[in-house]
Amino acid sequence: MKNRKQGLIRYWRRRSQVLLAALAATLSVSWHAIATANVPVAAPVLVTVTVNSAADGLIQPDAELTLREAISVVNGTLPVTALSTAEQALVDPSGAPTIAFAMPLETTIALTEALPPLAAPGLTVDGTTQPGYGNPANVSLVTPIPQPLVGLKPAAGAEVFRGLTVVADNVTVRGLGFQGFSAAHRSTQTTPPADIFITHLAAPKDADNDIFSWDQLGFTNESEAPQGIVIEDNWLGLISEDVMPAEDDMSAFGVFVFNGIDTVVQRNLIKYHEGSSIITGARAKGLIVTENTLVANGLAGMPDSIRLDGDIDGAEIHGNLMCGSDGSGVFMFKPTGSARIYNNDIRFNGRRMRRSAIFLMGSGHEVTDNFIGYQPGPGVTVAAFPQSEKNIIRNNQFIGLGGLSVDLGYNHNSVAQDFQRADGPNPPRNSYNRRLDTGNAAINAPAFDAYTFPLAEGQATLTGTADPGSEVDVYRVLDPIGAYGGLNEYIATVPVTDEGTFSVSVGGEVETVYSAIATDPRYGTSEPSDIPALGRLPEKKPVAYEATCEIAQVPEPEPPAPELPPEPIVLRVPRRIHFALDQSNITTESAAVLDQIVAVLEEYPFIVVEMEGHTDPRASNAYNQALGQRRAVSARDYLLRRGIASERMRIRSFGETQRTSDGSDRIDYARDRRVEFIFLDTRGLEIIYEDTETDLQIEP
């Protein structure tokens, strides 16, 4: 390994020497090679360069200065003297390297290949300088930012892995749009594609397993990790219209912090990515992610809105909206260091993979003051393996969950699902060994002394037991769907005595429901207790809600006076679409059926739909599960492109397990190959499902 590393170092040295020699020999031949080299060969230039052309291609002296040329100038790889007179007029001496824009109208730069890395320390690439920038965007955002007028995307037919690669300290990227930066599947691995990629070396395109290693190439070197990078006020995943791009125009990831320190990602709209909106790799120490709007990400690959790997010590994620992703809002995988996740709005995630809203691995994380709602899985999960403890989960509001508000994983439950949805309520700790095999060292959930407590003059005293040394946070439960209700509304915190008892005075009416969690700073936060009620237990029924990622920018109006329920409206809706043998593409006939479903969803915006993928029985169960999933994803993506919001759709696969009949002829199998649509939250509607077969695809 040492010899291989030394060989690679010699290779990079030789390459730099060759480029320098070529520059000395003839600038006209070498401009393009030098400008796209992985490592800058000259000192950065302290100038402001104004881009006036959306063209891309060869670097040459002419009347237009392109973004590729501007990056090469500030990197110091393209001398200002090599520019034409007209181009030199667009270069102005300044105290810090800056790339500004003055292109005609709203412009998208179609890249023929990857741009040179941003290698000038202190560089600002500023899309807000484009004339006309500043009009408010017609998109719901956590913090309103204008729509970019300068966008980057690959040219037609070009495979461009990354929009911008940042390799220097204190670089700022502001006010730009990015779309379509991805990689085709191939037999060898590729390095990560992303709209913005951060590490101290520009990554090569393809990675050969026999010779490639991030460590060998030095990409994980902390001493060289770029520091102080700011990514702000950009649109990532889309450039102009808020419409899901075509499959070939989707970016893989939004911001990929592979190796960076004190990176700030703030006030960006990150939407419609195949993978995560923000992802970390080897190192993202001190990462700040704040005031971003992260919607409908993870649609085809890594499903989580924010994925945290590597060294994330000191990371803070706060003030963001994470909505409509296919997986978790925040998912950690074997990180080192600890992070704080607070004051976020995390809702309607897990549309495809029913993971927890927040999945924690590691120790010392804090999850506080978040709204966490409408997740098919739990609210916050703490993994059991690797050993994870001292994770504090307090003062959050949970509602509409398909699992526990806080779920501590148990090490014996270690199949893939347990690292997505966790495993439900743990039994009381019965030995010290349980401290070693359960998340947060198996701190016990509080146990109330009764399921109902007497109510006198609107007051009651709740009593129970919990681990000595802990504090108990008491919550009012507003949506008691199951035995373990959501921790909806924080009420009070009370200490636990040395004998392990606690009591708290609460107010309410008959059938008011409560729950509680315990937190011990030595171990972390527990799962929630069961739910006692005042007077008597209420009837358990779900709370109606509207599935939306929209953000209210004005105060909520006063609620209207109650109205009598309207007469039910009867709708006739197609039940299913069909597929050809071993296929998951949408045919013209199936699209016509889907258009009828789109019309209903557009007319009744409160409806949530679940799409269930099915197959015929002629393959293995595992293969059919995956095929059913692909079919459900295809149906979901069609509706997304027709403007149906991701948060209104959930998908799952049943594979071959729910056939339409026991028959084995071609028609029976054709009917099996389907996606079924189940409408949920149909308030005031009566749904009559029609068994359409206009798109039935029978084998020859």
Tab-separated table of N, CA, C and O in Angstrom, residues 26-37 55-62 64-75 77-80 82-84 87 112-116:
chain	number	residue	atom	x	y	z
A	26	THR	N	3.879	26.437	-25.124
A	26	THR	CA	2.889	27.118	-25.962
A	26	THR	C	1.570	27.210	-25.240
A	26	THR	O	0.914	26.211	-24.979
A	27	LEU	N	1.145	28.447	-24.923
A	27	LEU	CA	-0.122	28.654	-24.220
A	27	LEU	C	-1.293	28.265	-25.100
A	27	LEU	O	-2.296	27.746	-24.632
A	28	SER	N	-1.189	28.495	-26.394
A	28	SER	CA	-2.319	28.229	-27.274
A	28	SER	C	-2.705	26.765	-27.289
A	28	SER	O	-3.865	26.419	-27.468
A	29	VAL	N	-1.752	25.870	-27.104
A	29	VAL	CA	-2.035	24.434	-27.117
A	29	VAL	C	-2.527	23.963	-25.760
A	29	VAL	O	-3.347	23.059	-25.663
A	30	SER	N	-2.047	24.599	-24.680
A	30	SER	CA	-2.211	24.027	-23.344
A	30	SER	C	-3.337	24.626	-22.526
A	30	SER	O	-3.607	24.161	-21.442
A	31	TRP	N	-3.959	25.718	-22.974
A	31	TRP	CA	-4.961	26.375	-22.132
A	31	TRP	C	-5.978	25.394	-21.568
A	31	TRP	O	-6.266	25.366	-20.392
A	32	HIS	N	-6.557	24.607	-22.459
A	32	HIS	CA	-7.656	23.740	-22.014
A	32	HIS	C	-7.175	22.689	-21.020
A	32	HIS	O	-7.810	22.441	-20.002
A	33	ALA	N	-6.027	22.063	-21.264
A	33	ALA	CA	-5.520	21.034	-20.350
A	33	ALA	C	-5.212	21.611	-18.988
A	33	ALA	O	-5.523	21.017	-17.954
A	34	ILE	N	-4.589	22.813	-18.957
A	34	ILE	CA	-4.229	23.406	-17.669
A	34	ILE	C	-5.474	23.795	-16.893
A	34	ILE	O	-5.576	23.581	-15.685
A	35	ALA	N	-6.452	24.367	-17.575
A	35	ALA	CA	-7.642	24.854	-16.880
A	35	ALA	C	-8.445	23.737	-16.267
A	35	ALA	O	-9.187	23.957	-15.313
A	36	THR	N	-8.323	22.514	-16.770
A	36	THR	CA	-9.099	21.408	-16.224
A	36	THR	C	-8.262	20.452	-15.394
A	36	THR	O	-8.719	19.380	-15.028
A	37	ALA	N	-7.023	20.801	-15.066
A	37	ALA	CA	-6.185	19.926	-14.255
A	37	ALA	C	-6.751	19.778	-12.865
A	37	ALA	O	-7.402	20.672	-12.344
A	55	ALA	N	-21.616	30.091	-22.996
A	55	ALA	CA	-20.965	29.056	-23.801
A	55	ALA	C	-20.025	28.239	-22.931
A	55	ALA	O	-19.599	28.660	-21.864
A	56	ASP	N	-19.701	27.048	-23.423
A	56	ASP	CA	-18.729	26.211	-22.734
A	56	ASP	C	-17.979	25.414	-23.787
A	56	ASP	O	-18.501	25.125	-24.862
A	57	GLY	N	-16.748	25.065	-23.492
A	57	GLY	CA	-15.940	24.322	-24.446
A	57	GLY	C	-14.499	24.727	-24.317
A	57	GLY	O	-13.994	24.967	-23.223
A	58	LEU	N	-13.811	24.829	-25.441
A	58	LEU	CA	-12.397	25.166	-25.429
A	58	LEU	C	-12.170	26.571	-24.906
A	58	LEU	O	-12.947	27.494	-25.172
A	59	ILE	N	-11.085	26.735	-24.157
A	59	ILE	CA	-10.684	28.047	-23.676
A	59	ILE	C	-9.866	28.719	-24.769
A	59	ILE	O	-8.853	28.178	-25.220
A	60	GLN	N	-10.308	29.911	-25.204
A	60	GLN	CA	-9.628	30.598	-26.290
A	60	GLN	C	-9.908	32.084	-26.200
A	60	GLN	O	-10.940	32.495	-25.671
A	61	PRO	N	-8.979	32.901	-26.665
A	61	PRO	CA	-9.206	34.350	-26.623
A	61	PRO	C	-10.239	34.766	-27.666
A	61	PRO	O	-10.080	34.512	-28.861
A	62	ASP	N	-11.314	35.381	-27.206
A	62	ASP	CA	-12.360	35.869	-28.103
A	62	ASP	C	-13.100	36.985	-27.380
A	62	ASP	O	-12.607	37.526	-26.393
A	64	GLU	N	-15.905	36.690	-25.696
A	64	GLU	CA	-16.770	36.207	-24.623
A	64	GLU	C	-15.932	35.534	-23.546
A	64	GLU	O	-15.030	34.737	-23.842
A	65	LEU	N	-16.276	35.828	-22.288
A	65	LEU	CA	-15.573	35.221	-21.163
A	65	LEU	C	-16.524	34.239	-20.483
A	65	LEU	O	-17.575	34.626	-19.965
A	66	THR	N	-16.179	32.966	-20.494
A	66	THR	CA	-17.040	31.902	-19.988
A	66	THR	C	-16.730	31.603	-18.523
A	66	THR	O	-15.698	32.028	-17.986
A	67	LEU	N	-17.607	30.845	-17.901
A	67	LEU	CA	-17.375	30.433	-16.512
A	67	LEU	C	-16.129	29.573	-16.409
A	67	LEU	O	-15.346	29.704	-15.464
A	68	ARG	N	-15.900	28.709	-17.362
A	68	ARG	CA	-14.698	27.866	-17.350
A	68	ARG	C	-13.439	28.738	-17.381
A	68	ARG	O	-12.473	28.498	-16.662
A	69	GLU	N	-13.447	29.769	-18.219
A	69	GLU	CA	-12.311	30.671	-18.281
A	69	GLU	C	-12.161	31.479	-16.998
A	69	GLU	O	-11.046	31.691	-16.505
A	70	ALA	N	-13.296	31.912	-16.423
A	70	ALA	CA	-13.235	32.709	-15.199
A	70	ALA	C	-12.619	31.915	-14.055
A	70	ALA	O	-11.789	32.430	-13.292
A	71	ILE	N	-13.030	30.633	-13.913
A	71	ILE	CA	-12.453	29.805	-12.851
A	71	ILE	C	-10.957	29.623	-13.082
A	71	ILE	O	-10.150	29.687	-12.144
A	72	SER	N	-10.561	29.426	-14.333
A	72	SER	CA	-9.144	29.236	-14.637
A	72	SER	C	-8.337	30.492	-14.328
A	72	SER	O	-7.200	30.404	-13.857
A	73	VAL	N	-8.925	31.659	-14.555
A	73	VAL	CA	-8.221	32.909	-14.263
A	73	VAL	C	-8.010	33.063	-12.761
A	73	VAL	O	-6.893	33.329	-12.298
A	74	VAL	N	-9.080	32.902	-11.956
A	74	VAL	CA	-8.921	33.108	-10.513
A	74	VAL	C	-8.072	32.008	-9.891
A	74	VAL	O	-7.402	32.235	-8.872
A	75	ASN	N	-8.072	30.807	-10.483
A	75	ASN	CA	-7.195	29.738	-9.992
A	75	ASN	C	-5.723	30.015	-10.307
A	75	ASN	O	-4.836	29.397	-9.715
A	77	THR	N	-4.432	29.448	-13.332
A	77	THR	CA	-3.981	28.530	-14.379
A	77	THR	C	-4.141	29.112	-15.775
A	77	THR	O	-3.641	28.532	-16.745
A	78	LEU	N	-4.841	30.221	-15.910
A	78	LEU	CA	-4.986	30.911	-17.192
A	78	LEU	C	-4.575	32.363	-16.982
A	78	LEU	O	-5.290	33.123	-16.325
A	79	PRO	N	-3.422	32.780	-17.491
A	79	PRO	CA	-2.955	34.153	-17.271
A	79	PRO	C	-3.911	35.179	-17.873
A	79	PRO	O	-4.467	34.968	-18.962
A	80	VAL	N	-4.083	36.276	-17.171
A	80	VAL	CA	-4.926	37.349	-17.695
A	80	VAL	C	-4.389	37.837	-19.030
A	80	VAL	O	-5.150	38.186	-19.942
A	82	ALA	N	-3.241	36.206	-21.328
A	82	ALA	CA	-3.594	35.306	-22.428
A	82	ALA	C	-5.008	35.542	-22.937
A	82	ALA	O	-5.414	34.933	-23.932
A	83	LEU	N	-5.774	36.394	-22.265
A	83	LEU	CA	-7.131	36.710	-22.696
A	83	LEU	C	-7.102	37.738	-23.818
A	83	LEU	O	-6.124	38.489	-23.988
A	84	SER	N	-8.182	37.800	-24.561
A	84	SER	CA	-8.315	38.844	-25.576
A	84	SER	C	-8.511	40.195	-24.901
A	84	SER	O	-8.797	40.285	-23.696
A	87	GLU	N	-11.917	40.358	-23.384
A	87	GLU	CA	-12.027	39.574	-22.154
A	87	GLU	C	-11.297	40.246	-21.004
A	87	GLU	O	-11.766	40.243	-19.862
A	112	THR	N	-20.062	21.030	-21.065
A	112	THR	CA	-19.673	19.895	-21.896
A	112	THR	C	-18.849	18.882	-21.121
A	112	THR	O	-18.779	17.718	-21.498
A	113	GLU	N	-18.192	19.316	-20.041
A	113	GLU	CA	-17.458	18.440	-19.142
A	113	GLU	C	-17.310	19.157	-17.809
A	113	GLU	O	-17.702	20.324	-17.668
A	114	ALA	N	-16.753	18.475	-16.823
A	114	ALA	CA	-16.644	19.064	-15.496
A	114	ALA	C	-15.801	20.336	-15.534
A	114	ALA	O	-14.812	20.432	-16.256
A	115	LEU	N	-16.223	21.323	-14.746
A	115	LEU	CA	-15.465	22.557	-14.622
A	115	LEU	C	-14.203	22.330	-13.794
A	115	LEU	O	-14.137	21.380	-12.998
A	116	PRO	N	-13.191	23.196	-13.938
A	116	PRO	CA	-12.042	23.108	-13.031
A	116	PRO	C	-12.498	23.302	-11.593
A	116	PRO	O	-13.483	23.999	-11.331
